[in-house]
CSV table of C-alpha atoms in Angstrom, one decimal:
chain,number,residue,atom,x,y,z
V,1,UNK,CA,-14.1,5.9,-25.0
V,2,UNK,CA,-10.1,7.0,-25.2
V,3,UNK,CA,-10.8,9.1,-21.8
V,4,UNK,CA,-12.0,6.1,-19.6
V,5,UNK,CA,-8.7,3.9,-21.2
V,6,UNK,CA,-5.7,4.9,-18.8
V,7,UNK,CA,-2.5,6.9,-19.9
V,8,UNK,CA,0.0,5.0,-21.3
V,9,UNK,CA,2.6,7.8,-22.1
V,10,UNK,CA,5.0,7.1,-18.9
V,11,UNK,CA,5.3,3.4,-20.4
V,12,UNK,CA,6.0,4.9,-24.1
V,13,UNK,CA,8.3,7.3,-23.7
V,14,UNK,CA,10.3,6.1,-20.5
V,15,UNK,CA,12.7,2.6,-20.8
V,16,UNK,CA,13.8,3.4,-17.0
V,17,UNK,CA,10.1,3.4,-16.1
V,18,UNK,CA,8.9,0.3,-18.5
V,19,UNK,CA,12.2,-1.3,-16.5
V,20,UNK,CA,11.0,-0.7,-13.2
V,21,UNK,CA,7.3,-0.7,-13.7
V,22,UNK,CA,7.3,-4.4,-15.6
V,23,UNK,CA,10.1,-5.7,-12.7
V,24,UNK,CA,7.9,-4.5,-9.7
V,25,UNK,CA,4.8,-5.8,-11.6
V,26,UNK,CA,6.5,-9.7,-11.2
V,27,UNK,CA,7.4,-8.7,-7.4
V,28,UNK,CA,4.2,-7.4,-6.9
V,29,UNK,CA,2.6,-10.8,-7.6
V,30,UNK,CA,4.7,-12.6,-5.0
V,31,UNK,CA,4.1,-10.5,-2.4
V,32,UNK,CA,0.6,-10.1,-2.8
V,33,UNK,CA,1.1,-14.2,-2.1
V,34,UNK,CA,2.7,-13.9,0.7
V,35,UNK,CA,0.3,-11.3,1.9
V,36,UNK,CA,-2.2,-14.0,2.1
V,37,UNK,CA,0.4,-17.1,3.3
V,38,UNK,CA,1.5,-15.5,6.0
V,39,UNK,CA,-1.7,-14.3,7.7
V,40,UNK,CA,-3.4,-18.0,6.8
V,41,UNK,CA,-0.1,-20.3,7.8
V,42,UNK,CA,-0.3,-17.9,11.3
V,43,UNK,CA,-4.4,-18.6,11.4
V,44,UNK,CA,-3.8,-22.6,10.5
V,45,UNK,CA,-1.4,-22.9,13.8
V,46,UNK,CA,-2.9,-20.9,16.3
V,47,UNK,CA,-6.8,-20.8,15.1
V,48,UNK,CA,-6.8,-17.3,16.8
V,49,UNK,CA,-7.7,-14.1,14.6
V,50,UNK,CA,-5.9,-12.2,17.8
V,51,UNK,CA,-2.7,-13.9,16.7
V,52,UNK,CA,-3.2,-12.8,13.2
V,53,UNK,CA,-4.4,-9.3,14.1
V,54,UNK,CA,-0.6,-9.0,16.0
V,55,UNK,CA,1.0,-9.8,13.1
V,56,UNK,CA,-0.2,-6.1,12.7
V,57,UNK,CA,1.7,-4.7,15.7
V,58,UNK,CA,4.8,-6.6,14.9
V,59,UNK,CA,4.9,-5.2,11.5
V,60,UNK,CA,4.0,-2.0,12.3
V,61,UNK,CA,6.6,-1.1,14.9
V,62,UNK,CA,9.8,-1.9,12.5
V,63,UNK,CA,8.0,0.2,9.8
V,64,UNK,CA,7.5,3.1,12.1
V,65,UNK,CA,10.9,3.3,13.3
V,66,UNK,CA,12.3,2.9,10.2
V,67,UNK,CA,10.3,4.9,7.7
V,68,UNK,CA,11.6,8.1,8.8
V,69,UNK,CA,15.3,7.1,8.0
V,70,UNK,CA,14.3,5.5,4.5
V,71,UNK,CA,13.0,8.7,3.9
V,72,UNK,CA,16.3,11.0,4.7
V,73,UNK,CA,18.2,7.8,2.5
V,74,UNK,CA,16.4,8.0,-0.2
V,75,UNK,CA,16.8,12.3,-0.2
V,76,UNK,CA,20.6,11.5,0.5
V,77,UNK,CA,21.6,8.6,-1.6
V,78,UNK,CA,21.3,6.8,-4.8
V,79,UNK,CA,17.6,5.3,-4.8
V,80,UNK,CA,18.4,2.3,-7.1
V,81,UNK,CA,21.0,0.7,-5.2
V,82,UNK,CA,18.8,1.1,-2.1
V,83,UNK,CA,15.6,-0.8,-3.6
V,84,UNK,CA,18.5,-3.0,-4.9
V,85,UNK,CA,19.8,-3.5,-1.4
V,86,UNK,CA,16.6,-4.1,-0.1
V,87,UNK,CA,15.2,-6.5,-2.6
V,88,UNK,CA,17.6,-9.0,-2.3
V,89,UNK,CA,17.3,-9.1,1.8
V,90,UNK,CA,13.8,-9.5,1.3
V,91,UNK,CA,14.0,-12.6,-1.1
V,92,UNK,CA,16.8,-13.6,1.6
V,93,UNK,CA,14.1,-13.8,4.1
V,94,UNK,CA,11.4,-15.2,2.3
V,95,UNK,CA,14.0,-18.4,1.7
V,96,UNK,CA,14.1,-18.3,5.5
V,97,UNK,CA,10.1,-18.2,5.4
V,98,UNK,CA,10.0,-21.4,2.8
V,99,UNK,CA,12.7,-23.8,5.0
V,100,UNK,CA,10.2,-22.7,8.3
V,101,UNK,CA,7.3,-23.6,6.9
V,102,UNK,CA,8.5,-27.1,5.9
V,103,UNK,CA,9.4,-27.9,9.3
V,104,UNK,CA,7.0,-30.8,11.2
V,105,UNK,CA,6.6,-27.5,13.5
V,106,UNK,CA,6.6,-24.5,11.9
V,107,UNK,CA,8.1,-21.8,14.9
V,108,UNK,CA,5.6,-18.8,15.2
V,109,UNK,CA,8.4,-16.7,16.3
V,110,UNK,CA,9.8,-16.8,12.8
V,111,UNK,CA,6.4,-16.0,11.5
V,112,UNK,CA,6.7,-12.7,13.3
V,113,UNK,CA,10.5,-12.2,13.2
V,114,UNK,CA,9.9,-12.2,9.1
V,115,UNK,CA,7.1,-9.7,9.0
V,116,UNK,CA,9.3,-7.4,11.1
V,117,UNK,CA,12.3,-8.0,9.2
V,118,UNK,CA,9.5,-7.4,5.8
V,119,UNK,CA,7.9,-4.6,6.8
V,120,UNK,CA,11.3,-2.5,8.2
V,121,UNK,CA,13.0,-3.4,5.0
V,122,UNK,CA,9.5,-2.1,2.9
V,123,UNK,CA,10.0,1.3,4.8
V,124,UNK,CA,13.4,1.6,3.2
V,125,UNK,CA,12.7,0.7,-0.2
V,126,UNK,CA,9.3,2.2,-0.5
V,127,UNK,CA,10.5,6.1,0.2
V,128,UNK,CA,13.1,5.5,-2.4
V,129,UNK,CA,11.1,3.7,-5.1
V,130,UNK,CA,8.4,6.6,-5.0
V,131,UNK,CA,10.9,9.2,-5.2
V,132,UNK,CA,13.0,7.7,-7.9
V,133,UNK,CA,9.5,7.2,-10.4
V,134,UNK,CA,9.3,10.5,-10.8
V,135,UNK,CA,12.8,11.0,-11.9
V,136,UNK,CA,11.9,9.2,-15.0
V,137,UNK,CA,9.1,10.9,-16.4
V,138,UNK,CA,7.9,14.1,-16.9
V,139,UNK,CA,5.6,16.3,-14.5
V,140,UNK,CA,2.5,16.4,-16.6
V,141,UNK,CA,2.6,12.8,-16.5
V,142,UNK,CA,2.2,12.4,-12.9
V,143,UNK,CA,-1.2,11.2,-12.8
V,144,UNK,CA,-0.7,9.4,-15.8
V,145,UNK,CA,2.2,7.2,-13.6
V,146,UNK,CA,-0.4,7.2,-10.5
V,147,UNK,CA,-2.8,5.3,-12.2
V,148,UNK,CA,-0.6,2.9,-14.0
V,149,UNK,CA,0.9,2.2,-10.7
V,150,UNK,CA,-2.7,1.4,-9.3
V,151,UNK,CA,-3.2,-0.7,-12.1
V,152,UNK,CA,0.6,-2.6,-11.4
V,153,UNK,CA,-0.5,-2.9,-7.7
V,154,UNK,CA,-4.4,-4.2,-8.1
V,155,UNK,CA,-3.6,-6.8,-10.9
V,156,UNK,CA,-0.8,-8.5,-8.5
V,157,UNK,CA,-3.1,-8.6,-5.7
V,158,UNK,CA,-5.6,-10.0,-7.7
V,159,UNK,CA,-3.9,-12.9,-9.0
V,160,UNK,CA,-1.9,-13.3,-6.0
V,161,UNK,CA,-4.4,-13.4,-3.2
V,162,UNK,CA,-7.0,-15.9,-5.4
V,163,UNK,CA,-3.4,-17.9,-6.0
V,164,UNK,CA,-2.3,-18.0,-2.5
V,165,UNK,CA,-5.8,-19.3,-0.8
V,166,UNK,CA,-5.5,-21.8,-3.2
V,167,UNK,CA,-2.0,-22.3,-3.4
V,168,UNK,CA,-1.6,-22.8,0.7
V,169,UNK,CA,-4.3,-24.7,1.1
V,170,UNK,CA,-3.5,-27.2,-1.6
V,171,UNK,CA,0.5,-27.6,-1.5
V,172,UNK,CA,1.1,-25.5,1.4
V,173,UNK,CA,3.0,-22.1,3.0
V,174,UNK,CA,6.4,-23.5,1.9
V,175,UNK,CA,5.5,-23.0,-2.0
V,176,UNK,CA,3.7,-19.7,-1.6
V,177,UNK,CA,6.6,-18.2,0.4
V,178,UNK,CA,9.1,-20.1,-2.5
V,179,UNK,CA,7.3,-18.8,-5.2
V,180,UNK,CA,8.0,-15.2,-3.5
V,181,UNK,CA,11.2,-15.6,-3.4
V,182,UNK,CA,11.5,-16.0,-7.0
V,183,UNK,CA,9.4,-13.2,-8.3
V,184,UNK,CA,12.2,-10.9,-6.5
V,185,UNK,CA,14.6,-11.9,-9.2
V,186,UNK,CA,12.6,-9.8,-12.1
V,187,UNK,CA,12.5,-6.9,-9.8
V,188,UNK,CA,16.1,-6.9,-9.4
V,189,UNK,CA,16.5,-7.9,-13.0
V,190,UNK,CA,15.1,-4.7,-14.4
V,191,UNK,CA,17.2,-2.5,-11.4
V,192,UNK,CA,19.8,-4.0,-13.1
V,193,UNK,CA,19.0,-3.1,-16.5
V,194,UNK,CA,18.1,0.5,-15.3
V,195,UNK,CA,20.2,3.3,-17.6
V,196,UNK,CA,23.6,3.6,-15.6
V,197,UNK,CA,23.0,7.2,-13.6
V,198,UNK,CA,22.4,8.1,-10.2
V,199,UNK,CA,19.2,8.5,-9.1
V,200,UNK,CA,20.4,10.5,-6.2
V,201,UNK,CA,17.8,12.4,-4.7
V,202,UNK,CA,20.1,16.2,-4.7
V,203,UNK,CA,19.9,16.5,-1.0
V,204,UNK,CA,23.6,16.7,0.3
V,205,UNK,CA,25.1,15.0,3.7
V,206,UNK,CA,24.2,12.4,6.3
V,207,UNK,CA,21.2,11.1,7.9
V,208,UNK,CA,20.6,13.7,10.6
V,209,UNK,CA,17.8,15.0,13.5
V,210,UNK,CA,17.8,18.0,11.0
V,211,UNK,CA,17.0,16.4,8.3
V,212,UNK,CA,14.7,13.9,9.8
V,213,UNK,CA,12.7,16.9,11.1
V,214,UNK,CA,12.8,19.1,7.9
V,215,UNK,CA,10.4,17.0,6.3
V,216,UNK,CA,7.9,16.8,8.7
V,217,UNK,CA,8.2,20.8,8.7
V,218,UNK,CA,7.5,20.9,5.4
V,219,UNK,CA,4.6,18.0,5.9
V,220,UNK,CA,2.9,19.9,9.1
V,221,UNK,CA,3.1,23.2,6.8
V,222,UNK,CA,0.8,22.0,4.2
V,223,UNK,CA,-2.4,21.2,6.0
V,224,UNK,CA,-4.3,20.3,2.2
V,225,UNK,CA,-1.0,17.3,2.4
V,226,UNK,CA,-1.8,16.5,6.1
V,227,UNK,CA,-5.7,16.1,5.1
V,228,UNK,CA,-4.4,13.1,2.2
V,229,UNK,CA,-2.6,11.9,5.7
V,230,UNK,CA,-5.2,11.9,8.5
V,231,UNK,CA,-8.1,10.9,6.0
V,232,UNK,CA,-6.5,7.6,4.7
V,233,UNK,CA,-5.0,6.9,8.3
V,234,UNK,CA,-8.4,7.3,9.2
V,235,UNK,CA,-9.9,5.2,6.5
V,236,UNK,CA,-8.0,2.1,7.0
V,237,UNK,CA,-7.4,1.6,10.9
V,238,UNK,CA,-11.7,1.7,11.3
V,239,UNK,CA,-12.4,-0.1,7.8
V,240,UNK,CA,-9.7,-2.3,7.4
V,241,UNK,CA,-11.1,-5.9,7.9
V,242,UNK,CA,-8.3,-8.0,6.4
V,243,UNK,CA,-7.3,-9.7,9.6
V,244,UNK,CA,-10.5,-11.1,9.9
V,245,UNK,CA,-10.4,-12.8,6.1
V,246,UNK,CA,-9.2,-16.4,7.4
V,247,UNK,CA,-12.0,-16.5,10.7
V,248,UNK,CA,-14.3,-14.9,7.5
V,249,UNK,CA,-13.3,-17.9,5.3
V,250,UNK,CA,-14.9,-20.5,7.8
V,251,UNK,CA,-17.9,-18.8,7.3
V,252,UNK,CA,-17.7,-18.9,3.1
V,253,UNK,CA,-15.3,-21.8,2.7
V,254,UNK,CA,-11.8,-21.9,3.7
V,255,UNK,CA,-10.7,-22.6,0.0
V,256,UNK,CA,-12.7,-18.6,-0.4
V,257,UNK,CA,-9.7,-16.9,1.6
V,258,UNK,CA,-8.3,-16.3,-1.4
V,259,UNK,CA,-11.3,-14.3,-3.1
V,260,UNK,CA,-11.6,-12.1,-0.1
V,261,UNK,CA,-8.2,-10.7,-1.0
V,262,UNK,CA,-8.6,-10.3,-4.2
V,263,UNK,CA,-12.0,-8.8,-4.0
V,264,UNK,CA,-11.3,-5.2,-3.1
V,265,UNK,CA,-8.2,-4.7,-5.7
V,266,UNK,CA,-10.5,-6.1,-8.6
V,267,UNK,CA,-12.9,-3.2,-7.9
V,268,UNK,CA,-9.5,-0.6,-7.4
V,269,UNK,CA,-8.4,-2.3,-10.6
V,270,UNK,CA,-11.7,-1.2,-12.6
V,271,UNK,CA,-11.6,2.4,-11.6
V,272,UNK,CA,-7.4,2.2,-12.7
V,273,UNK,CA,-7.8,0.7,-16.0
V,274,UNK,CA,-10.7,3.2,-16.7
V,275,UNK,CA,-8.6,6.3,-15.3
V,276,UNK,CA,-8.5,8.4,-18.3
V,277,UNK,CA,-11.2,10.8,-16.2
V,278,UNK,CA,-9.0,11.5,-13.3
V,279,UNK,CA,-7.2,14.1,-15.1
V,280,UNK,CA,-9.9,16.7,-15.8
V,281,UNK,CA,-10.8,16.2,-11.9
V,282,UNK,CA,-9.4,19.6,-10.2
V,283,UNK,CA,-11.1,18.8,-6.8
V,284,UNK,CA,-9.1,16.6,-5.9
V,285,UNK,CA,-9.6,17.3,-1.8
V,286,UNK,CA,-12.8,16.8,-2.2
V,287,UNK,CA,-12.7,13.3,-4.6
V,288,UNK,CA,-10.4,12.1,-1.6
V,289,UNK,CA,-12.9,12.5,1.0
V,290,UNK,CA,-16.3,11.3,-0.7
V,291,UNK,CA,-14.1,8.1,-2.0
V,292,UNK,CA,-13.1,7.6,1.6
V,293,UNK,CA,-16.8,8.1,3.2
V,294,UNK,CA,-17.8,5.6,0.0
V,295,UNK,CA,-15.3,3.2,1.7
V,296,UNK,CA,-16.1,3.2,4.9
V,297,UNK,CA,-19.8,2.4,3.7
V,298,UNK,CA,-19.1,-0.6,1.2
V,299,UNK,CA,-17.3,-2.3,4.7
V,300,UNK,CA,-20.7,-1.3,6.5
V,301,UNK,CA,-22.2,-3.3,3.5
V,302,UNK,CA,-19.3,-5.9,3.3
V,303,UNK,CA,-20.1,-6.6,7.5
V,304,UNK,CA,-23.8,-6.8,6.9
V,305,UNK,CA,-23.6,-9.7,3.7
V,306,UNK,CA,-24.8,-12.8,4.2
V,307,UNK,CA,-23.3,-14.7,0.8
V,308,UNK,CA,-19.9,-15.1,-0.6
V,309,UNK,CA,-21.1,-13.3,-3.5
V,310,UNK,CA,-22.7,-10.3,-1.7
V,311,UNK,CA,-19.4,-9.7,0.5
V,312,UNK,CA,-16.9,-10.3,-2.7
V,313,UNK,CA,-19.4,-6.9,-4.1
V,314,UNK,CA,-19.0,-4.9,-1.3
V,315,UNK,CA,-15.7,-5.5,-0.7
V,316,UNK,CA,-14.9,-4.5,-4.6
V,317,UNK,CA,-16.8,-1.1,-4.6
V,318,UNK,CA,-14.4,-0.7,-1.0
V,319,UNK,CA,-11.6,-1.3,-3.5
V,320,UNK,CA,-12.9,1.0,-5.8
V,321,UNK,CA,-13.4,4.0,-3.5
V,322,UNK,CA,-9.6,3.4,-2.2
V,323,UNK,CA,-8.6,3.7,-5.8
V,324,UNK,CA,-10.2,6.2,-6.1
V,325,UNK,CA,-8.7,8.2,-3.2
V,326,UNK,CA,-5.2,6.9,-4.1
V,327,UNK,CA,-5.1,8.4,-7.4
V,328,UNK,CA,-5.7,11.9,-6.4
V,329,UNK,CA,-3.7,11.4,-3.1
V,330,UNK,CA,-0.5,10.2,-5.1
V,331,UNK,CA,-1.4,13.1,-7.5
V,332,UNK,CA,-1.5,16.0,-4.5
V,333,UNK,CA,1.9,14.5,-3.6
V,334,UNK,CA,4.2,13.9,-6.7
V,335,UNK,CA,2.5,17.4,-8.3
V,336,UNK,CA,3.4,19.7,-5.3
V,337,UNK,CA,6.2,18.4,-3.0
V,338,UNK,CA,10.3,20.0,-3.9
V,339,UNK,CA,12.3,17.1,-5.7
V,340,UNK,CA,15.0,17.3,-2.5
V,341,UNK,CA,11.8,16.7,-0.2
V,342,UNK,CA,10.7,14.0,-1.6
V,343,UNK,CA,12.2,10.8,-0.2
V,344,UNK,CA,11.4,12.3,3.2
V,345,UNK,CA,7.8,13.2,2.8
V,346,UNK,CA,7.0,9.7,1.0
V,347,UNK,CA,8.0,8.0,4.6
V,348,UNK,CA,5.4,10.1,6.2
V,349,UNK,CA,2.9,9.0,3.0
V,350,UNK,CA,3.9,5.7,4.0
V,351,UNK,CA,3.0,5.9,7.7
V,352,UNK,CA,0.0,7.3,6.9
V,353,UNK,CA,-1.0,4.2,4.2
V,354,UNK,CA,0.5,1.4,6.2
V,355,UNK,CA,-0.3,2.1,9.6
V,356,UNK,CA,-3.8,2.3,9.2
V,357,UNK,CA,-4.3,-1.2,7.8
V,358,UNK,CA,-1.3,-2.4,10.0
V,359,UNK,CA,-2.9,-1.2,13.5
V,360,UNK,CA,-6.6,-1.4,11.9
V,361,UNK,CA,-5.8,-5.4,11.6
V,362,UNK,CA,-4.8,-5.3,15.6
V,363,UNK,CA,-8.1,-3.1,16.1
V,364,UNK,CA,-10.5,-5.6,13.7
V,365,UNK,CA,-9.1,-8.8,15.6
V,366,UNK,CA,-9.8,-7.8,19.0
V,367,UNK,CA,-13.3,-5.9,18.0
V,368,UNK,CA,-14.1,-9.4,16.7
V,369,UNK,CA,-13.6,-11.3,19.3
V,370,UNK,CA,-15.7,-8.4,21.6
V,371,UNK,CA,-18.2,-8.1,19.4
V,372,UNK,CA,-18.0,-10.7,17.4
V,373,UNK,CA,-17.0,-10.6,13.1
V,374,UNK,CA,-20.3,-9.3,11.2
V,375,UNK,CA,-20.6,-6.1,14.4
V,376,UNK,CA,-16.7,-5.2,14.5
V,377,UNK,CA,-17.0,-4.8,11.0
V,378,UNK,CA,-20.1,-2.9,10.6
V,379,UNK,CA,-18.8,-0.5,13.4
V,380,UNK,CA,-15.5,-0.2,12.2
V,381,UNK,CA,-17.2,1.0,8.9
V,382,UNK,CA,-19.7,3.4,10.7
V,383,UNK,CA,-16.3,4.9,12.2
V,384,UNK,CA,-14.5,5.3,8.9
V,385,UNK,CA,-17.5,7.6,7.4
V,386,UNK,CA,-18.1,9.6,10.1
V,387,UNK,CA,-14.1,10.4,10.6
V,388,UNK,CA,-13.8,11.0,6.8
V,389,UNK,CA,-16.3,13.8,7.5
V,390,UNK,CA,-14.5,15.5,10.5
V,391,UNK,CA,-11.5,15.5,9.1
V,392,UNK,CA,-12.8,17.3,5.7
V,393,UNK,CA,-14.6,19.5,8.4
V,394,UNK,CA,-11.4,20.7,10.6
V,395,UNK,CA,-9.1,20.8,7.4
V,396,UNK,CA,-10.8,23.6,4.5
V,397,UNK,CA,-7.2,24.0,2.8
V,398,UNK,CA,-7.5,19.9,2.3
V,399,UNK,CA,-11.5,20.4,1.3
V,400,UNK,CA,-10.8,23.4,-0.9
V,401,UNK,CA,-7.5,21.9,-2.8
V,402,UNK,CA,-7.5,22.6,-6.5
V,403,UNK,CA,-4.9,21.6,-8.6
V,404,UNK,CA,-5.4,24.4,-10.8
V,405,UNK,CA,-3.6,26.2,-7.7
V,406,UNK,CA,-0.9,23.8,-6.7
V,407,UNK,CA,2.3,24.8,-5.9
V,408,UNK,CA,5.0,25.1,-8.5
């Protein structure tokens, strides 16, 4: 039984990581509220699933332009006081979010301008937060800290989502998007508290072309990393259906938005909370790719359901596989990429992870609305499998990677 339970050591033995694990957890809640507000409140004014499939675009622009430079900060400069930085600008905005949405006429430019503003200030912070976790623990417990962190993120977007659909519907945007806001003092709480060092990442200098480009030198060099890139890129633009949850809810009951949310991380949560196994797992190249074919084929499932109940399945076996693949991904990365390097290379991991779903939610509204919600879905999940397989195909050193043969 003790190898199924998941690996608490990082929690035991670090206070820096029971700080910033336990703050984040709080943070994580609210946005994984707003995740669901924002999407809905766009959905309630404009009735279009285009409208909320751009949401997408807008978000992923600022995130691409950004990321890159998070990266070379986080190499260059003291990781805390960045998440710091960028914590409090985020609760900034969602204040803004709160006063919109109690207007008689909420502005829909706001809408956007905040998820820009969001999601260029998440490509800052998220480079330096994943290079400043493993600062605090030690290397063995890598996977240990992958899975808790899977755990962290799938319990907020449990409770958040199911909260939110309910939550907006009953009171409204303006308390989700408050209740946001306030979460972000714990997060910045426990910065606070962190032991007083620098968590500078070693890397010397300014933010450069040079260093921009070392990275993705590095990143291009290691085709087994590029496979963990292309494969959950490739995963989430064909299989994401998220942008299609609120036209989804008339179908099952608007008050049910909520539960499509959650659906997916309560499956990722029951393969983190039961992660004890993914340690004697040396395949991990291989794991990736069969989770993301299983993916793709719980959204063909998830397309083809007919019940609230059948769908809220499907999409938690999705959730599941994308655990699944997220453990071993995170594993391939913190195990084998240079201390100095890592800052830079978690902005490409970032790319990778956000702008699947972010572009695959601009894909999923306008397939919907060509081929209408059940067939864009279905499709979209026919796509996933069959990419998953190509890219295993064209990419051995990704198919073959054992960790027993990592880099030191």
């Amino acid at each position: 039984m003790k190898q199924f339970l998941p690996d608490l050591a990082p929690l035991r033995r670090s206070r820096d990581f029971r700080l910033l694990y336990s703050g984040q957890m709080v943070s994580s809640f609210g946005s994984a509220i707003t995740y669901v507000a924002l999407p809905v409140e766009m959905y309630r004014l404009t009735k279009s699933s285009v409208m909320v499939g751009l949401l997408g675009i807008v978000e992923f622009v600022p995130m691409l332009l950004v990321a890159f430079i998070g990266g070379v900060l986080a190499d260059r400069f003291d990781r805390r006081k960045l998440v710091l930085g960028t914590d409090s600008l985020m609760a900034l905005i969602l204040v803004v979010l709160t006063w919109n949405a109690l207007q008689p006429n909420p502005h829909l430019w706001l809408l956007f301008g905040a998820a820009a503003m969001l999601a260029g200030l998440n490509a800052i912070q998220r480079p330096a937060m994943e290079a400043m976790a493993p600062q605090m623990i030690l290397p063995e417990e890598m996977s240990a800290a992958g899975a808790l962190n899977a755990i962290r993120h799938n319990a907020a977007y449990i409770a958040g989502p199911g909260l939110a659909g309910w939550i907006a519907v009953k009171y409204g945007a303006a308390t989700a998007f408050g209740i946001d806001a306030a979460t972000y003092l714990a997060a910045i709480a426990g910065l606070a508290l962190l032991e007083k060092k620098s968590f500078r990442g070693g890397d010397e200098g300014g933010i450069s072309w040079h260093a921009l480009a070392e990275g993705w030198r590095y990143a291009l060099s290691r085709r087994d990393l590029l496979g963990t890139y292309l494969i959950d890129m490739n995963a989430m633009f064909f299989g994401m259906p998220n942008a299609l949850f609120p036209a989804f809810g008339e179908t099952f009951g608007a008050q049910n938005v909520g539960w499509l949310y959650t659906a997916g991380p309560v499956g990722a949560l029951a393969i983190s909370i039961s992660s004890g196994w993914a340690s004697k797992v040396k395949r991990h190249g291989l794991a990736i790719t069969w989770a993301a074919g299983l993916w793709g084929l719980a959204i063909v499932g998830f397309g083809l359901s007919t019940s609230l109940w059948l769908a809220l399945i499907f999409l938690a076996l999705a959730g599941a596989a994308d655990s699944v693949s997220g453990i071993f991904r995170q594993t391939i990365w913190n195990q084998t990429i240079p201390a100095r390097l890592r800052g830079r290379t978690a902005a490409i991991e970032m790319v990778s992870y956000l702008s699947g779903p972010y572009l695959g939610n601009v894909e999923a509204g306008f397939a919907a609305r060509l081929m209408g919600l059940g067939p864009s879905v279905v499709m979209g999940g026919a796509l996933c499998m069959i990419g998953s397989i190509l890219i295993a195909w064209a990419l051995p050193e990704f198919r073959h990677y054992h960790s027993d043969d990592r880099e030191s």
